[in-house]
Amino acid sequence: MNSLAADRPAILAESLTKTYGSGNTEVIALRDVTLKVQRGEVVALLGPSGAGKSTLLTAIGLINPPTSGRIHIGGHLVLDGPHPAVDLRAFRRKHLGFVFQRANLIPFLSALENVQVAMEINDVTPRAAKQRARELLEYLGVGDRASHLPEELSGGQQQRVAVARALANEPGLILADEPTAALDSHRGRQVMELFAKVSRERQAAVLVVTHDHRALDVFDRTLEMEDGRLRESAPSSITPATQH
Amino acid sequence: MNLAVRDIRHHSGRFVLTTVGIGLLLMIVMGMGGIYRGLIHEAILLVDRIDADIWIVQGRTRGPFAETSRIPVSLEDRARAVPGVAWSRRLVSHTIQREHRGRPLRMVVQGLAWPDDNGSWIPLVAGRPLGQAHFEMTADRSLGLALGEQLTLGKDRYTVVGLTRGLVGTGGDGLAFFTASDALAIQFDVPGDARRLERAARRERVASQDLGQVLPLLLDRASGPENDIPALTPPQVSAVVLKLRPGVDTNDVIKTISAWPDVTAYSTDQQKQLLLGGMVDRSRRQLGMFRVLLIIISTIIMALILYTLTLDKLHDIAMLKLIGARNGVIVGLILQQALLMGALGYGLAWWLGQYAFPRFPRLVIIEAPDLLMLGGIVLAISVLASLLGIAKAMRVEPNKVLAG
Ligand SMILES: Nc1ncnc2c1ncn2[C@@H]1O[C@H](COP(=O)(O)OP(=O)(O)OP(=O)(O)O)[C@@H](O)[C@H]1O
Ligand SMILES: [Mg+2]
């Protein structure tokens, strides 16, 4: 299912800049950001509020194109400046999985259907989609809540359903923006460990924006942003598995 | 997985309420179409029932139903003598509105050429046809009269001996059949005082002329009943209708009769056209206008509600786009809701109509082609109504998910 080339970096972003607005209201959110993440790598993105973390994540997620620079995912050029080089929506459904601070589940679909719909829009047969959705919810420990609507789930349960949805199409790249902000530290850590597990098992790259320094040991690598610039950081507690 | 239905189940209140409203509006649209069909049916019902080939009416009028017509009853005999004519009958028809049991009673008084015609062709649902030359009548059920009920019209009392159903005149008023002479008596009923004054005036006029002075007998005649006066015109009827022998060309006979002074002859088809072209056509335009307005209102209501239902879902639509849903999924979601609303509203309209239309004061005839056409219109307005929401949904950016 995952057709991204295995020998190419999962993410290769070259000289990204992003400017919001113009004139008086101009904000430069990304200043010449270059980033490479290999398959199977779990990377944390840290930094103060307003540093440009979400901007970078959504640029790589193909929902917020950069002003200039190029983005390659799995060896495919996908964005050349603001110009798409592929059908972005098709690319997202096939290769990307998203998790945000809020679960953003569709309120009129059950937990199971929220996961199922992600596969059905990717042309998986409803039968197969349902089967796999059930397995994913089991895997994430919310199998018993499968038929409940999001409003009937706790915040943590909702977030785990959202993670299941992100994993549904076995994406090569998982992007998460503060996925554990709404969870207690125990649950938060569980989600982070889950990302690490998926990354190991499926050779997916994972890029996670987080403020939670307690779970940093889960990550292979930590990047830090400040005022639109990216730099590698190597806190003593982390022994990166793969450095570049 | 059908997103449209799942969303509706979640937001059922607004959807159901709107669907009921649309259903009621469509029922009225359907009913108005049915009323138009009913008008046509009623307008030509009597013309069909009378089963004549040619209608002789007052010259240059469009009588006897579309407007008043008066012709001398003697034309009945004259027409009978025309070659090719099988039978010829006088026709008396006029609408009256009287008080009965404290309520206004409107009816079309229809005279039968008794004794040639006792009305045995009238489809009765109860009772019997007229059995004597005076003081009996048959009434349509819509008049609310019962079998055996007595009714005072003019100076006489009439007994209802037979009942018909759905037999109404061109204006939708129930038909009551009398003998022609009774029908004329009802039409020309003049209060006693007026009649005495008229007789006195006639006597004056005759007395002031030399003829009256020479022949005193004339004075007595002049002050007697009208039908004893030979010099007065014979009684007037509304029309004379003819049936031709098989194989006789209607146009030939019409040509012959048209040469007579002061009458106009119509074929039955022309007679129907007179009715449909005048009154019914105005009603058709009126009903048509209302229907168009109601359809527009339905479309606007549907569009607004579908738009607000879409606004409520914008975040979810953005999320669907974010996880890569094709536009077709999103268009389908809104369009299916619109079609479902239209289809349910239409079904409801039809179902309610089964109960409501028979209770309408006018006849409602629902025909399959009309239903089919309305179905097509509902389909079209459903699609149209969804466009506003679809346009909004198409403009949503996937990164709206992150904005709050
Ligand atoms: N849509 C936008 N329009 C204008 N400016 C924006 C927009 N989105 C972000 N910005 C600005 O770009 C800069 C970077 O924002 P971004 O959301 O990427 O920060 P962040 O690192 O994710 O912060 P936080 O930790 O608070 O989420 C900020 O100064 C922000 O105000
Ligand atoms: Mg952010």
Short mmCIF file of C-alpha atoms in Angstrom, two decimals, chain A residues 104-119 150 161 165, chain B residues 1 323:
data_model
loop_
_atom_site.label_atom_id
_atom_site.label_comp_id
_atom_site.label_asym_id
_atom_site.label_seq_id
_atom_site.Cartn_x
_atom_site.Cartn_y
_atom_site.Cartn_z
CA ASN A 104 -11.22 16.70 14.68
CA LEU A 105 -13.36 13.62 14.37
CA ILE A 106 -16.45 13.90 12.19
CA PRO A 107 -19.21 14.29 14.77
CA PHE A 108 -21.91 12.38 12.92
CA LEU A 109 -19.78 9.27 12.38
CA SER A 110 -19.04 6.61 14.97
CA ALA A 111 -15.45 5.94 16.05
CA LEU A 112 -15.32 3.02 13.66
CA GLU A 113 -16.78 5.01 10.77
CA ASN A 114 -14.34 7.87 11.36
CA VAL A 115 -11.49 5.45 10.69
CA GLN A 116 -13.37 3.63 7.95
CA VAL A 117 -14.14 6.80 5.98
CA ALA A 118 -10.42 7.61 5.61
CA MET A 119 -9.95 4.28 3.82
CA PRO A 150 -17.16 11.16 19.19
CA VAL A 161 -9.44 7.29 17.26
CA ARG A 165 -7.57 7.35 11.34
CA MET B 1 -20.58 4.55 3.77
CA ILE B 323 -7.43 13.64 4.70
#
